[in-house]
GROMACS .gro file of C-alpha atoms in nm:
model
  332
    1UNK     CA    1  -2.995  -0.775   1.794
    2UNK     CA    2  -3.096  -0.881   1.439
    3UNK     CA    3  -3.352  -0.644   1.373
    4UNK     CA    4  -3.113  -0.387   1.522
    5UNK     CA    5  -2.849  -0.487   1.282
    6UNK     CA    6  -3.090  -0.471   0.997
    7UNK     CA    7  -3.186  -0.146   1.129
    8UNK     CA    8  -2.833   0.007   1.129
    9UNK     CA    9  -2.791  -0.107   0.805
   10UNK     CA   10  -3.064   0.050   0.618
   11UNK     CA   11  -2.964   0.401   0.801
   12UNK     CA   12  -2.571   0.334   0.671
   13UNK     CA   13  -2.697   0.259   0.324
   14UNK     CA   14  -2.912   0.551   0.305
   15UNK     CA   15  -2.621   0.788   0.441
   16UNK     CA   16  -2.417   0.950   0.162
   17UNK     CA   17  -2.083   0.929   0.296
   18UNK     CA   18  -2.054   0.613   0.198
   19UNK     CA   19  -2.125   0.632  -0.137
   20UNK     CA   20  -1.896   0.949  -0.148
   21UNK     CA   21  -1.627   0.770   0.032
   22UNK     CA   22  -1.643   0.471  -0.237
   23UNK     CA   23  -1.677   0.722  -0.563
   24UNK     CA   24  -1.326   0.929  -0.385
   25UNK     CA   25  -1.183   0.576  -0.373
   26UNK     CA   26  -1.263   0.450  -0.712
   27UNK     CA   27  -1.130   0.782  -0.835
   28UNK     CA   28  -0.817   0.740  -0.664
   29UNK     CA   29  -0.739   0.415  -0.737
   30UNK     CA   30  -0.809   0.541  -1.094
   31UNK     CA   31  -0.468   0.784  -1.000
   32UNK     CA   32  -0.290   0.443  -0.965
   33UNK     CA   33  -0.456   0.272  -1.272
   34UNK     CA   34  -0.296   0.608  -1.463
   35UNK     CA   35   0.014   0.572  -1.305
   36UNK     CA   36   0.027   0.183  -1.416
   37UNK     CA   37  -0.032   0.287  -1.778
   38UNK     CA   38   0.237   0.563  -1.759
   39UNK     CA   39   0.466   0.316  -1.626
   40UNK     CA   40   0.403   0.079  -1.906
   41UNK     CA   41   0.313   0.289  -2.220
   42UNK     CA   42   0.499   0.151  -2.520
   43UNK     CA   43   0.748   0.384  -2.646
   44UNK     CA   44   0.644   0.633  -2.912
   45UNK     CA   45   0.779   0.585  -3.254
   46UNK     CA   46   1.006   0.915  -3.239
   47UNK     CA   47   1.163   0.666  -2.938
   48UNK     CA   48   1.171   0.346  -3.197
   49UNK     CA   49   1.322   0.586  -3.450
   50UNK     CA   50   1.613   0.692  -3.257
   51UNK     CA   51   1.697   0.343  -3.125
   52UNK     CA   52   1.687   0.220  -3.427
   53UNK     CA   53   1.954   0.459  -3.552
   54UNK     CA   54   2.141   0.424  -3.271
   55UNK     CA   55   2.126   0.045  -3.345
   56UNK     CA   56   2.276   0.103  -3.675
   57UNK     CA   57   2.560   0.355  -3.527
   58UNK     CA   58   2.624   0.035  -3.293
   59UNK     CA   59   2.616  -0.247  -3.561
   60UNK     CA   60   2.904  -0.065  -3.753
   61UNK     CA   61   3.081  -0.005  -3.492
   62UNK     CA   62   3.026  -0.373  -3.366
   63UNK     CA   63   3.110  -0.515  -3.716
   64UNK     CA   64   3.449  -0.303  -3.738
   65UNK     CA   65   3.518  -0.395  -3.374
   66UNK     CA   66   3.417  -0.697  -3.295
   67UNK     CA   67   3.727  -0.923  -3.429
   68UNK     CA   68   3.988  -0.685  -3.239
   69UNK     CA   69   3.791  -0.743  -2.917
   70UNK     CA   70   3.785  -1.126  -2.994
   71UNK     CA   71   4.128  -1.155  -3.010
   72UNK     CA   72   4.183  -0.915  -2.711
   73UNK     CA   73   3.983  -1.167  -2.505
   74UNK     CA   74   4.154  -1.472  -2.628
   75UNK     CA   75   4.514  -1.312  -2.509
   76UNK     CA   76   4.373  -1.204  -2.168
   77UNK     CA   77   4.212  -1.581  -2.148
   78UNK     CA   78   4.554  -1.714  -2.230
   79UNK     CA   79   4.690  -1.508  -1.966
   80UNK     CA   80   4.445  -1.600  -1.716
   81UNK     CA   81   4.261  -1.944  -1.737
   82UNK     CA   82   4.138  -1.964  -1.424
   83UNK     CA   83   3.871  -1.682  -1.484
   84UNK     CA   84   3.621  -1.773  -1.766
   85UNK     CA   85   3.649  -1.513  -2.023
   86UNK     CA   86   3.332  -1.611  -2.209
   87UNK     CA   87   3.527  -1.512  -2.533
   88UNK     CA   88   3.245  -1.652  -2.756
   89UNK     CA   89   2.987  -1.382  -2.665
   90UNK     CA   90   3.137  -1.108  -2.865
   91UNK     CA   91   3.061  -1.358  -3.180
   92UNK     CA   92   2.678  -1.314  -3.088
   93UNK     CA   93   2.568  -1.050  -3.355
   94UNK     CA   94   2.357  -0.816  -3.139
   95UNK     CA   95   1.972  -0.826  -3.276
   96UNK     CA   96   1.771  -0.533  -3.277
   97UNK     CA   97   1.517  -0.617  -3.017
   98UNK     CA   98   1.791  -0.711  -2.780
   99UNK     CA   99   1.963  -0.353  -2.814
  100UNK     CA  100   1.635  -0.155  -2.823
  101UNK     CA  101   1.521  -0.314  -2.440
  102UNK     CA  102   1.829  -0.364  -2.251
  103UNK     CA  103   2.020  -0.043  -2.304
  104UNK     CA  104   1.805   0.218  -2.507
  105UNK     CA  105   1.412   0.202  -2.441
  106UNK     CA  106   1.264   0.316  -2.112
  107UNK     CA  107   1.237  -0.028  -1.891
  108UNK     CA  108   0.850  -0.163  -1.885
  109UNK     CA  109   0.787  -0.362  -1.584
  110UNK     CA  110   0.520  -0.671  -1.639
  111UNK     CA  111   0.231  -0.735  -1.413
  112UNK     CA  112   0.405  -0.818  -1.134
  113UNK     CA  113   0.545  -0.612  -1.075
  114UNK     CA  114   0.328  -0.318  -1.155
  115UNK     CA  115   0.067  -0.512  -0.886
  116UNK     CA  116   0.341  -0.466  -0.640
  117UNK     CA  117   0.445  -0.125  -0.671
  118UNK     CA  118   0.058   0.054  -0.787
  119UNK     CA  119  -0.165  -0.203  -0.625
  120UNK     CA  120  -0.006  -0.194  -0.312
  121UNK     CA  121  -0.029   0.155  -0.222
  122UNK     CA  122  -0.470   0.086  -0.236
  123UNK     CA  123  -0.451  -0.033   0.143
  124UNK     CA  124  -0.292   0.306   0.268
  125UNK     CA  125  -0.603   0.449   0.060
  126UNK     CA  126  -0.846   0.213   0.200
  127UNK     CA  127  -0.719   0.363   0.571
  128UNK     CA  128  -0.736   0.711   0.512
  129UNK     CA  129  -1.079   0.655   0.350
  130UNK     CA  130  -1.253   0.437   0.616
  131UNK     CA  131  -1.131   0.614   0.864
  132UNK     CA  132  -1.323   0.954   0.772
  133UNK     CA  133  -1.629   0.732   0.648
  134UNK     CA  134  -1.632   0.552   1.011
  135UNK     CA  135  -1.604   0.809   1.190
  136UNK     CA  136  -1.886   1.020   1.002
  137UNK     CA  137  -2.094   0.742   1.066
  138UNK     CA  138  -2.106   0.818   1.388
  139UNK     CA  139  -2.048   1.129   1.530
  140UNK     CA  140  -2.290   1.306   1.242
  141UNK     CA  141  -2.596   1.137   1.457
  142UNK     CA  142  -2.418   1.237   1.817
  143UNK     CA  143  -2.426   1.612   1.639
  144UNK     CA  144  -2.778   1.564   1.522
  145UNK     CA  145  -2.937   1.406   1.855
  146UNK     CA  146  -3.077   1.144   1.640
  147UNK     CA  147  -2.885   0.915   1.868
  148UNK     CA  148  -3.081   1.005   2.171
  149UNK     CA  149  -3.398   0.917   1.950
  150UNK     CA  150  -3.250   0.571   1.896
  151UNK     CA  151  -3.191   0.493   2.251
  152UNK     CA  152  -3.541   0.574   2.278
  153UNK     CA  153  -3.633   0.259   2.099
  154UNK     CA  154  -3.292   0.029   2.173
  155UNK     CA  155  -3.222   0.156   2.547
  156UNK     CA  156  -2.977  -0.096   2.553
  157UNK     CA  157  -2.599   0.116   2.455
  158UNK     CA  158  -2.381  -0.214   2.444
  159UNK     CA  159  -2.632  -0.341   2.180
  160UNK     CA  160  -2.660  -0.023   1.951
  161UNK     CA  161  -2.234   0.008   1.972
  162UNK     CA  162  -2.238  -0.317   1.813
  163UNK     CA  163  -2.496  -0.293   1.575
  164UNK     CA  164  -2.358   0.021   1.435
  165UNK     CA  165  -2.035  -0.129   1.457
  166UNK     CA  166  -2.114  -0.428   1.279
  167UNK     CA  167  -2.349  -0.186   0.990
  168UNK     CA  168  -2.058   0.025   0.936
  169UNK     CA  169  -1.797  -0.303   0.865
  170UNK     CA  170  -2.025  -0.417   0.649
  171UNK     CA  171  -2.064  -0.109   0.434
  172UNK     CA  172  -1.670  -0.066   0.448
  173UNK     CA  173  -1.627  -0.418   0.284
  174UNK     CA  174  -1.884  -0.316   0.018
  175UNK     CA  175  -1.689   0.044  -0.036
  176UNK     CA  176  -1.351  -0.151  -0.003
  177UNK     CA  177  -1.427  -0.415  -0.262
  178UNK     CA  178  -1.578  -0.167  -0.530
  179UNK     CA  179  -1.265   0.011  -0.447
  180UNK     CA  180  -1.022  -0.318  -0.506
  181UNK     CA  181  -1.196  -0.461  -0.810
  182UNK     CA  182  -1.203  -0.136  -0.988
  183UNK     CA  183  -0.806  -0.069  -0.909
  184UNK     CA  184  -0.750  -0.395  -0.964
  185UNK     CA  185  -0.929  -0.414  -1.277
  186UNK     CA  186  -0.801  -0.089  -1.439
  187UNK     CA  187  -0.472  -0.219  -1.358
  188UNK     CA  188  -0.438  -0.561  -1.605
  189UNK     CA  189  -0.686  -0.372  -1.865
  190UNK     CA  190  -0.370  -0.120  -1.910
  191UNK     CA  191  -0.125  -0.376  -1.895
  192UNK     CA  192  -0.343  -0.541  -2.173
  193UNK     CA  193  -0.375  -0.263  -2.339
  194UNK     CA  194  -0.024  -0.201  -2.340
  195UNK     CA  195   0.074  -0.510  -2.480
  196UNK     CA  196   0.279  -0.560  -2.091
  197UNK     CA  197   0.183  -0.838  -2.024
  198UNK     CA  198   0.565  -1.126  -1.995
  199UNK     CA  199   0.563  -1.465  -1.919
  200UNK     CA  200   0.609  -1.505  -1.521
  201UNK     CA  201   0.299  -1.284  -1.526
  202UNK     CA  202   0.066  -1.588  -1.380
  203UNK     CA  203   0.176  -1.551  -1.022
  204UNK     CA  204   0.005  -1.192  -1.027
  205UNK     CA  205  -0.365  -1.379  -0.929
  206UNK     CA  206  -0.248  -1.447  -0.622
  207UNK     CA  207  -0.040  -1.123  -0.547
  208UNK     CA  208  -0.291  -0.979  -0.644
  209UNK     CA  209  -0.545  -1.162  -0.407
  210UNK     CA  210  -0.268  -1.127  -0.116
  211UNK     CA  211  -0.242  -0.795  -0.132
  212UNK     CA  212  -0.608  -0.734  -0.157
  213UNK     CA  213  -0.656  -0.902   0.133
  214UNK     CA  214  -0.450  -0.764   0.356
  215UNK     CA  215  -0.556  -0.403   0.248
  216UNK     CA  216  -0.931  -0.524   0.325
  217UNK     CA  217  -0.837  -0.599   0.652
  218UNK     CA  218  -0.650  -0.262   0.715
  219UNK     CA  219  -0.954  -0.075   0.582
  220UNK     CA  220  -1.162  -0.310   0.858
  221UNK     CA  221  -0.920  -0.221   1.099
  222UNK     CA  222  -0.994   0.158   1.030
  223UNK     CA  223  -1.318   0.149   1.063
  224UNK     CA  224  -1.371  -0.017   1.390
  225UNK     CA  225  -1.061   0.239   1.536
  226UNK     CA  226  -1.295   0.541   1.371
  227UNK     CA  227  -1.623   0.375   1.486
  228UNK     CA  228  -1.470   0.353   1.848
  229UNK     CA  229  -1.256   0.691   1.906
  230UNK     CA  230  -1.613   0.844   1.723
  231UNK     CA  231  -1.826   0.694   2.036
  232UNK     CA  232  -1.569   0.818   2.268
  233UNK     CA  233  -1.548   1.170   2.156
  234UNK     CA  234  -1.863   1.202   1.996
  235UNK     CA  235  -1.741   1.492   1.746
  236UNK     CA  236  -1.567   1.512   1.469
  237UNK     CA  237  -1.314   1.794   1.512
  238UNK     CA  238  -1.248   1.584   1.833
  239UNK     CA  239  -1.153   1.295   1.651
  240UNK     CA  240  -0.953   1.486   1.379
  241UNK     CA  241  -0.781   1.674   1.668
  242UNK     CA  242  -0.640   1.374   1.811
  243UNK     CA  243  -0.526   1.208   1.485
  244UNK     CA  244  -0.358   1.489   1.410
  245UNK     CA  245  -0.149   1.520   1.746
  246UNK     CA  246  -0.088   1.147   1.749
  247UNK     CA  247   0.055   1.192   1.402
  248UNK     CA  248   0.253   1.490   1.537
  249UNK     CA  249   0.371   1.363   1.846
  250UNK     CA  250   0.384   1.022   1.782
  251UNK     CA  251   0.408   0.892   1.495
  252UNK     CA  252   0.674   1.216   1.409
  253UNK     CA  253   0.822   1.347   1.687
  254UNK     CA  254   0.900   1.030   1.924
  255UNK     CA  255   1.083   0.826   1.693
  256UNK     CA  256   1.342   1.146   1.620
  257UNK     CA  257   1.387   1.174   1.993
  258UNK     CA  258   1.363   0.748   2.091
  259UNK     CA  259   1.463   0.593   1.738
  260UNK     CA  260   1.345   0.249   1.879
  261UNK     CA  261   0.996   0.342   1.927
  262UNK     CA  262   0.993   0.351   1.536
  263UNK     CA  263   0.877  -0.017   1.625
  264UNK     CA  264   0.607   0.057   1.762
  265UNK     CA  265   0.462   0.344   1.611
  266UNK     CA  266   0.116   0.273   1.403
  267UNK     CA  267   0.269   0.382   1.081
  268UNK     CA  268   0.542   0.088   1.101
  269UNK     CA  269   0.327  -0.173   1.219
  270UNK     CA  270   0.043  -0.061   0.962
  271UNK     CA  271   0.317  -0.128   0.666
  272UNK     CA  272   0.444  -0.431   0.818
  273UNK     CA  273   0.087  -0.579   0.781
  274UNK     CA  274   0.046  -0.412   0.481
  275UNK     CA  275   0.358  -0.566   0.334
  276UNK     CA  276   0.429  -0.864   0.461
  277UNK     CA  277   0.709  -0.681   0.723
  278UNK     CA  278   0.911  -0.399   0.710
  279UNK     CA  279   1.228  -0.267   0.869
  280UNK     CA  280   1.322   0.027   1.037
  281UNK     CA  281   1.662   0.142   1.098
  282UNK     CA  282   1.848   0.292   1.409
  283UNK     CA  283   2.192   0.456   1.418
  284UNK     CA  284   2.427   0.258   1.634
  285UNK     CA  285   2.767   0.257   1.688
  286UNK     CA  286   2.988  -0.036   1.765
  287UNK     CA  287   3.364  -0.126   1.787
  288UNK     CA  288   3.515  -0.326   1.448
  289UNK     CA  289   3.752  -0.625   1.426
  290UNK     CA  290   4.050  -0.400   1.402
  291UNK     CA  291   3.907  -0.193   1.732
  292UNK     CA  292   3.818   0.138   1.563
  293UNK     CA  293   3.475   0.305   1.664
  294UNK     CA  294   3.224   0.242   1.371
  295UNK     CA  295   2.843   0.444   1.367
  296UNK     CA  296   2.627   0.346   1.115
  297UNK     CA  297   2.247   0.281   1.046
  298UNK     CA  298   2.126  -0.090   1.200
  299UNK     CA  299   1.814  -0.204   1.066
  300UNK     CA  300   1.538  -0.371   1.272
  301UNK     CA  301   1.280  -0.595   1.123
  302UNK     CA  302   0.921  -0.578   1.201
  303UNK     CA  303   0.710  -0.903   1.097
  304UNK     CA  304   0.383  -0.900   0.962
  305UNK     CA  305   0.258  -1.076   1.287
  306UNK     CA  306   0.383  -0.804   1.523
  307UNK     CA  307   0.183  -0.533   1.265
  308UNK     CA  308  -0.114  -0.743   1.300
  309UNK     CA  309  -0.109  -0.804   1.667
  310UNK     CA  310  -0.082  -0.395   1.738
  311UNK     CA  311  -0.309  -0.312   1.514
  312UNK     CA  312  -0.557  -0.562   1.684
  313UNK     CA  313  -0.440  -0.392   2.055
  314UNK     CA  314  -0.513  -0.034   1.898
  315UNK     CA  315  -0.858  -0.140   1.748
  316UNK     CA  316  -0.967  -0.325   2.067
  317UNK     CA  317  -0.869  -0.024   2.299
  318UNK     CA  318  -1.032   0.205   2.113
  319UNK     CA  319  -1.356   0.043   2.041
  320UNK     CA  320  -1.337  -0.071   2.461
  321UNK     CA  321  -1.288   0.306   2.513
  322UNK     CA  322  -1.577   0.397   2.318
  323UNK     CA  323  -1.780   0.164   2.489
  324UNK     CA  324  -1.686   0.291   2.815
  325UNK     CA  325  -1.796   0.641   2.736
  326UNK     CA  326  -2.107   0.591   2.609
  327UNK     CA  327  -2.227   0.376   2.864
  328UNK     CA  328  -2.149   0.638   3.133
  329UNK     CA  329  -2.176   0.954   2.963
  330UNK     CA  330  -2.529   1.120   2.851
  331UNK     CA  331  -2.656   1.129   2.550
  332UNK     CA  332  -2.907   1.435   2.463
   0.00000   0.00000   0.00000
């Protein structure tokens, strides 16, 4: 089994859709390091220019203003002292700085919260990408006939499933780390770059690492579904063919026509992991305290642990039903 496994691997390494599926994953992670820098570009100086007029507009005004508003706060104070009025605020001369980010220059979000809103979106990437590179993998040799050379030499099907199983996870945790530490990368050197970079900022390591890792994992979980719908229908066309009606017809249609399947669908359950959970929501209707009919969207929560258990079903039936064909079925 070892020197089959060795085997496999040299035949992924030397096979160009992985490298081509890494360099279209670098590039577009690349989209999302762009998209980080766009999101926290400092503002130009025609931007600074105009704030700081506007700055001046509002210091006049403030310095003209401010001693009428004080003393229209003191009277309402008087007149209520059970709310707290906070009167002493409008004494707090306004700086700059303080006028130019809260209410005038475009808002730009720290690391954290760039990692969460352009880092996460690399698992869905990682998915889409495995998938085509797993399934490649395999059905390129069913088209060529090398794989009824191989059984030649490994007779043995359950054996050769699992070492080209087992060759193509490997090369999708190379592909997906270059992909991750690239993205990931690119991402703080714009922040940097940018000057983005805010205090709470230290708790991005391990976002970053969480997120990482579950997007790994989703990218495994690709490639052994590809690897295993590949082996059962050999071509693929085939394989695109059904993706594309269980996207249809599944994944699309069902949930408009049974709103709680949205629970199940692959989609959901993929985010949930993805996320950390996600929710769905269903239009109910229901009768209110005052007995009046009341419809409304109800949402439905999806944990992380039901995503990871159906993803684990799907992978499992598909690689068992790839087994199961190509144990029974010829192979020319």
């Amino acid at each position: 089994m070892r020197a089959l496994l060795r085997a496999e691997l040299a035949r992924v390494r030397a096979r160009s859709v992985v490298w081509g599926t890494a360099i279209i994953l670098v590039v577009a992670g690349l989209g999302l390091v762009i998209a980080a820098w766009d999101d926290t570009r400092p503002p130009s100086a025609a931007q600074v220019a105009e704030g700081e007029a506007a700055y001046a507009d509002y210091l006049e005004f403030w310095l003209e203003d401010h001693d009428e508003q004080r003393a229209v706060c003191e009277r309402n104070q008087a007149r209520d002292t059970v709310a707290d009025w906070d009167c002493e605020r409008l004494d707090v001369q306004p700086t700059l700085e303080e006028f130019l980010v809260q209410g005038f220059l475009p808002y730009r979000p720290g690391l954290v919260e760039t990692v969460d809103a352009r880092f996460g979106p690399v698992g869905w990437l990682l998915v889409v990408g495995l998938l085509v590179m797993g399934v490649s993998l395999v059905s390129a040799d069913f088209a060529s006939g090398a794989f009824g050379t191989w059984l030649t030499f490994a007779p043995r099907r359950g054996r050769v499933l699992l070492s080209r199983l087992g060759a193509s996870l490997v090369a999708a945790v190379v592909v997906s780390l270059v992909a991750l530490a690239s993205t990931a990368a690119g991402i703080v050197g714009v922040l940097v770059w940018n000057d983005a970079l805010k205090s709470g900022d230290g708790a991005a390591a391990a976002l970053f690492a969480q997120t990482a890792a579950r997007a790994l994992v989703a990218g495994l979980w690709a490639t052994t579904v590809a690897v295993g719908l590949a082996f059962a229908l050999r071509h693929a066309a085939g394989v695109t063919g059904l993706v594309v009606w269980w996207v249809a017809g599944i994944e699309t249609a069902l949930p408009t026509i049974v709103p709680t399947s949205s629970a199940w669908t692959l989609a959901t359950n993929l985010r949930a992991w993805l996320d950390g959970g996600t929710t769905y929501a269903v239009e109910s209707c229901w009768v209110d305290e005052v007995g009046v009919d009341v419809c409304g969207p109800v949402e439905h929560v999806v944990t992380q642990l039901q995503g990871g258990l159906v993803l684990l079903a799907v992978a499992l039936v598909c690689v068992g039903l790839g087994a199961l064909v190509f144990r029974v079925r010829d192979v020319s």
